[in-house]
mmCIF file of C-alpha atoms in Angstrom:
data_model
loop_
_atom_site.group_PDB
_atom_site.id
_atom_site.type_symbol
_atom_site.label_atom_id
_atom_site.label_comp_id
_atom_site.label_asym_id
_atom_site.label_seq_id
_atom_site.Cartn_x
_atom_site.Cartn_y
_atom_site.Cartn_z
ATOM 1 C CA MET A 453 118.095 -2.162 -53.476
ATOM 2 C CA SER A 454 119.768 0.533 -51.412
ATOM 3 C CA SER A 455 123.485 1.266 -51.742
ATOM 4 C CA THR A 456 123.997 0.425 -48.061
ATOM 5 C CA PHE A 457 122.393 -2.993 -48.500
ATOM 6 C CA ARG A 458 124.447 -3.675 -51.652
ATOM 7 C CA PHE A 459 127.629 -2.744 -49.782
ATOM 8 C CA LYS A 460 126.822 -5.075 -46.882
ATOM 9 C CA LEU A 461 125.901 -7.876 -49.279
ATOM 10 C CA CYS A 462 129.149 -7.488 -51.230
ATOM 11 C CA ALA A 463 131.168 -7.401 -48.021
ATOM 12 C CA THR A 464 129.480 -10.572 -46.789
ATOM 13 C CA LEU A 465 130.064 -12.397 -50.069
ATOM 14 C CA LEU A 466 133.685 -11.260 -50.159
ATOM 15 C CA GLY A 467 134.219 -12.473 -46.619
ATOM 16 C CA MET A 468 132.721 -15.848 -47.484
ATOM 17 C CA ALA A 469 134.892 -16.126 -50.576
ATOM 18 C CA LEU A 470 138.044 -15.303 -48.652
ATOM 19 C CA SER A 471 137.103 -17.780 -45.958
ATOM 20 C CA MET A 472 136.541 -20.530 -48.496
ATOM 21 C CA THR A 473 139.834 -19.723 -50.202
ATOM 22 C CA ALA A 474 141.746 -19.925 -46.934
ATOM 23 C CA HIS A 475 139.893 -23.130 -46.069
ATOM 24 C CA ALA A 476 140.954 -24.707 -49.350
ATOM 25 C CA GLU A 477 144.629 -23.866 -48.764
ATOM 26 C CA LEU A 478 144.869 -26.255 -45.816
ATOM 27 C CA ARG A 479 147.111 -29.203 -46.616
ATOM 28 C CA SER A 480 147.043 -32.625 -44.994
ATOM 29 C CA TYR A 481 150.162 -34.203 -43.535
ATOM 30 C CA ARG A 482 150.619 -37.624 -41.983
ATOM 31 C CA LEU A 483 153.020 -37.978 -39.055
ATOM 32 C CA ASP A 484 156.157 -39.907 -39.913
ATOM 33 C CA PRO A 485 156.369 -42.446 -37.053
ATOM 34 C CA VAL A 486 160.035 -43.198 -37.713
ATOM 35 C CA HIS A 487 161.150 -39.581 -37.327
ATOM 36 C CA SER A 488 158.697 -38.502 -34.631
ATOM 37 C CA ARG A 489 159.028 -39.175 -30.914
ATOM 38 C CA VAL A 490 157.579 -38.140 -27.559
ATOM 39 C CA VAL A 491 160.059 -37.812 -24.699
ATOM 40 C CA PHE A 492 159.262 -37.012 -21.072
ATOM 41 C CA SER A 493 161.110 -36.449 -17.813
ATOM 42 C CA ILE A 494 159.974 -36.519 -14.200
ATOM 43 C CA ASP A 495 161.692 -36.074 -10.844
ATOM 44 C CA HIS A 496 162.890 -39.258 -9.104
ATOM 45 C CA ILE A 497 163.246 -38.831 -5.312
ATOM 46 C CA GLY A 498 164.913 -35.469 -5.847
ATOM 47 C CA LEU A 499 168.109 -37.084 -7.112
ATOM 48 C CA SER A 500 167.634 -37.260 -10.869
ATOM 49 C CA LYS A 501 165.207 -36.934 -13.717
ATOM 50 C CA ALA A 502 163.741 -40.184 -14.947
ATOM 51 C CA ILE A 503 163.594 -40.007 -18.738
ATOM 52 C CA GLY A 504 161.256 -42.030 -20.904
ATOM 53 C CA SER A 505 159.869 -41.974 -24.404
ATOM 54 C CA PHE A 506 157.058 -43.218 -26.605
ATOM 55 C CA ALA A 507 157.965 -44.351 -30.108
ATOM 56 C CA LYS A 508 156.151 -44.140 -33.430
ATOM 57 C CA PRO A 509 153.371 -41.641 -32.719
ATOM 58 C CA GLU A 510 150.698 -41.591 -35.409
ATOM 59 C CA GLY A 511 148.311 -38.901 -36.480
ATOM 60 C CA GLN A 512 147.428 -36.178 -38.900
ATOM 61 C CA LEU A 513 148.156 -32.490 -39.220
ATOM 62 C CA ARG A 514 146.376 -29.969 -41.454
ATOM 63 C CA PHE A 515 147.733 -26.475 -41.844
ATOM 64 C CA ASP A 516 148.285 -23.458 -44.030
ATOM 65 C CA ALA A 517 151.599 -21.831 -43.090
ATOM 66 C CA SER A 518 150.136 -18.428 -43.923
ATOM 67 C CA ASP A 519 147.316 -18.893 -41.388
ATOM 68 C CA TRP A 520 148.266 -21.094 -38.452
ATOM 69 C CA SER A 521 145.026 -20.244 -36.634
ATOM 70 C CA SER A 522 143.184 -22.666 -38.929
ATOM 71 C CA ALA A 523 145.513 -25.622 -38.267
ATOM 72 C CA GLU A 524 144.324 -28.931 -36.838
ATOM 73 C CA LEU A 525 146.340 -31.650 -35.113
ATOM 74 C CA GLN A 526 145.653 -35.158 -33.884
ATOM 75 C CA VAL A 527 148.349 -37.377 -32.358
ATOM 76 C CA ASP A 528 147.888 -40.963 -31.146
ATOM 77 C CA LEU A 529 150.358 -42.804 -28.908
ATOM 78 C CA ASP A 530 150.647 -46.535 -28.388
ATOM 79 C CA LEU A 531 151.386 -46.671 -24.656
ATOM 80 C CA ALA A 532 152.998 -50.096 -25.026
ATOM 81 C CA SER A 533 155.878 -48.355 -26.839
ATOM 82 C CA LEU A 534 156.971 -46.834 -23.495
ATOM 83 C CA ASP A 535 160.725 -47.045 -22.961
ATOM 84 C CA LEU A 536 162.229 -46.091 -19.601
ATOM 85 C CA GLY A 537 165.400 -48.070 -20.194
ATOM 86 C CA ASP A 538 164.323 -51.124 -18.202
ATOM 87 C CA ALA A 539 161.745 -53.772 -19.139
ATOM 88 C CA ASP A 540 160.497 -54.308 -15.571
ATOM 89 C CA TRP A 541 160.091 -50.577 -15.019
ATOM 90 C CA ASN A 542 158.205 -50.284 -18.287
ATOM 91 C CA LYS A 543 155.752 -52.976 -17.173
ATOM 92 C CA ARG A 544 155.301 -51.310 -13.781
ATOM 93 C CA MET A 545 154.416 -47.953 -15.313
ATOM 94 C CA LEU A 546 151.882 -49.554 -17.657
ATOM 95 C CA ARG A 547 149.890 -50.978 -14.745
ATOM 96 C CA ARG A 548 146.549 -49.714 -13.500
ATOM 97 C CA ASP A 549 147.803 -47.138 -10.962
ATOM 98 C CA PHE A 550 149.873 -45.409 -13.631
ATOM 99 C CA LEU A 551 149.123 -45.531 -17.372
ATOM 100 C CA HIS A 552 146.525 -48.321 -17.117
ATOM 101 C CA ALA A 553 147.504 -49.412 -20.614
ATOM 102 C CA GLU A 554 145.784 -52.803 -20.481
ATOM 103 C CA LYS A 555 142.360 -51.137 -20.481
ATOM 104 C CA HIS A 556 143.318 -47.910 -22.280
ATOM 105 C CA PRO A 557 146.183 -48.773 -24.660
ATOM 106 C CA GLN A 558 146.244 -45.432 -26.476
ATOM 107 C CA ALA A 559 146.656 -41.785 -25.576
ATOM 108 C CA ARG A 560 145.384 -39.079 -27.905
ATOM 109 C CA PHE A 561 145.814 -35.323 -28.239
ATOM 110 C CA GLU A 562 143.328 -33.396 -30.400
ATOM 111 C CA SER A 563 143.659 -29.668 -31.006
ATOM 112 C CA THR A 564 140.713 -27.361 -30.391
ATOM 113 C CA ARG A 565 142.293 -23.932 -30.865
ATOM 114 C CA ILE A 566 145.569 -22.487 -32.190
ATOM 115 C CA GLU A 567 146.987 -19.373 -30.540
ATOM 116 C CA VAL A 568 149.376 -17.725 -33.001
ATOM 117 C CA LEU A 569 152.398 -15.982 -31.444
ATOM 118 C CA ASP A 570 154.310 -15.240 -34.642
ATOM 119 C CA GLY A 571 155.023 -16.849 -38.001
ATOM 120 C CA GLU A 572 156.909 -19.781 -36.466
ATOM 121 C CA ASN A 573 155.639 -20.066 -32.903
ATOM 122 C CA PHE A 574 152.205 -20.802 -31.554
ATOM 123 C CA ARG A 575 150.372 -22.511 -28.708
ATOM 124 C CA VAL A 576 148.139 -25.443 -29.489
ATOM 125 C CA HIS A 577 145.236 -25.898 -27.094
ATOM 126 C CA GLY A 578 143.335 -29.150 -27.062
ATOM 127 C CA GLN A 579 142.024 -32.256 -25.362
ATOM 128 C CA LEU A 580 144.291 -34.991 -24.012
ATOM 129 C CA THR A 581 142.742 -38.436 -23.617
ATOM 130 C CA LEU A 582 144.685 -40.681 -21.237
ATOM 131 C CA ARG A 583 143.526 -43.548 -18.997
ATOM 132 C CA GLY A 584 140.087 -43.138 -20.546
ATOM 133 C CA GLU A 585 139.719 -39.575 -19.271
ATOM 134 C CA ARG A 586 139.747 -36.318 -21.243
ATOM 135 C CA SER A 587 141.409 -33.168 -19.919
ATOM 136 C CA GLU A 588 142.476 -29.764 -21.197
ATOM 137 C CA ALA A 589 146.096 -29.481 -22.314
ATOM 138 C CA SER A 590 148.222 -27.115 -24.361
ATOM 139 C CA MET A 591 151.654 -27.190 -25.929
ATOM 140 C CA ALA A 592 154.127 -24.633 -27.189
ATOM 141 C CA VAL A 593 155.045 -25.409 -30.810
ATOM 142 C CA HIS A 594 157.838 -24.150 -33.051
ATOM 143 C CA PHE A 595 157.609 -24.650 -36.809
ATOM 144 C CA ASN A 596 161.058 -25.763 -37.970
ATOM 145 C CA GLY A 597 160.251 -25.494 -41.651
ATOM 146 C CA GLU A 598 159.081 -27.453 -44.656
ATOM 147 C CA ARG A 599 161.079 -28.824 -47.568
ATOM 148 C CA ARG A 600 161.185 -31.673 -50.023
ATOM 149 C CA HIS A 601 162.794 -34.658 -48.317
ATOM 150 C CA PRO A 602 166.065 -35.529 -50.098
ATOM 151 C CA MET A 603 165.399 -39.286 -49.905
ATOM 152 C CA THR A 604 161.641 -39.702 -50.294
ATOM 153 C CA LYS A 605 161.137 -36.544 -52.406
ATOM 154 C CA ARG A 606 157.986 -35.926 -50.358
ATOM 155 C CA HIS A 607 157.144 -32.497 -48.912
ATOM 156 C CA THR A 608 157.982 -32.822 -45.211
ATOM 157 C CA ALA A 609 157.270 -30.411 -42.347
ATOM 158 C CA GLY A 610 159.065 -30.407 -39.001
ATOM 159 C CA PHE A 611 157.947 -29.218 -35.566
ATOM 160 C CA SER A 612 159.361 -29.088 -32.035
ATOM 161 C CA ALA A 613 156.895 -28.876 -29.159
ATOM 162 C CA SER A 614 156.845 -28.931 -25.368
ATOM 163 C CA MET A 615 154.229 -29.140 -22.650
ATOM 164 C CA GLN A 616 153.938 -29.723 -18.912
ATOM 165 C CA LEU A 617 151.456 -32.099 -17.321
ATOM 166 C CA SER A 618 150.498 -32.989 -13.758
ATOM 167 C CA ARG A 619 150.442 -36.736 -13.269
ATOM 168 C CA ALA A 620 148.149 -36.398 -10.238
ATOM 169 C CA ALA A 621 145.655 -34.413 -12.306
ATOM 170 C CA LEU A 622 145.729 -37.263 -14.825
ATOM 171 C CA GLY A 623 144.869 -39.817 -12.135
ATOM 172 C CA MET A 624 148.375 -41.151 -11.455
ATOM 173 C CA LYS A 625 148.831 -40.440 -7.739
ATOM 174 C CA ALA A 626 150.887 -43.426 -6.589
ATOM 175 C CA TYR A 627 154.244 -42.921 -4.814
ATOM 176 C CA PRO A 628 154.118 -39.129 -4.387
ATOM 177 C CA ASN A 629 157.246 -39.219 -2.195
ATOM 178 C CA VAL A 630 159.224 -41.065 -4.861
ATOM 179 C CA ILE A 631 157.996 -39.737 -8.171
ATOM 180 C CA GLY A 632 157.418 -36.050 -8.852
ATOM 181 C CA ASP A 633 154.156 -34.583 -10.089
ATOM 182 C CA ALA A 634 155.320 -32.301 -12.923
ATOM 183 C CA VAL A 635 155.919 -34.160 -16.188
ATOM 184 C CA GLU A 636 157.978 -32.284 -18.782
ATOM 185 C CA VAL A 637 157.115 -33.454 -22.287
ATOM 186 C CA THR A 638 159.104 -32.794 -25.475
ATOM 187 C CA ILE A 639 157.733 -33.729 -28.871
ATOM 188 C CA GLU A 640 159.680 -33.885 -32.118
ATOM 189 C CA ILE A 641 157.598 -34.364 -35.251
ATOM 190 C CA GLU A 642 158.170 -34.813 -38.940
ATOM 191 C CA ALA A 643 155.048 -35.007 -41.079
ATOM 192 C CA GLN A 644 154.815 -35.864 -44.755
ATOM 193 C CA ARG A 645 152.282 -34.261 -47.060
ATOM 194 C CA GLU A 646 149.655 -36.765 -48.021
ATOM 195 C CA ARG A 647 149.231 -37.808 -51.625
ATOM 196 C CA GLY A 648 146.880 -35.549 -53.529
ATOM 197 C CA GLY A 649 148.360 -32.171 -52.547
ATOM 198 C CA LYS A 650 145.865 -29.589 -51.298
ATOM 199 C CA ASP A 651 143.191 -30.898 -49.038
ATOM 200 C CA ALA A 652 140.309 -29.072 -47.386
ATOM 201 C CA VAL A 653 139.722 -29.910 -43.741
ATOM 202 C CA ALA A 654 136.966 -32.422 -43.239
ATOM 203 C CA GLN A 655 133.909 -31.034 -41.514
#
């Protein structure tokens, strides 16, 4: 066996070992629906910003804070939790020409790639499923930190995120002269580490 071949073989094995080690450091967290919320705003006839929210998002996050590029995120929203401050308005926005919640009651975001900006900031690229259609979406995310929760004693991580969506691009084109197109979305998340500690990402 030549020295060059041995060197390449050792380098390959080392790379595989390091990859497996990093893979094993990923930890699983479950979103805390009580302390997580999705808030959005959209222009209303040029006079104000209509503000709404979705409560109790569910989902899972896997990450290693030393290597955010390997993180994975999935968030599910129950569209029926929509709150615009008025019951009739809520019902109107859940109808077919807007969220179409009767046929598609959930929205989902699944990450496909993490773009690391620095140790606390990154952009999460992924697929948004809404109204039964999938589209590309991305969000800016800031890692607020992780600590043991003083009440539950569970390891809890916190994140603040934002993204902008086009409602027309998502199939919601009704009333263009009344409701704006750009939807500003803010997401606040707390996620608790799942029982069992370290957890490799499922393939």
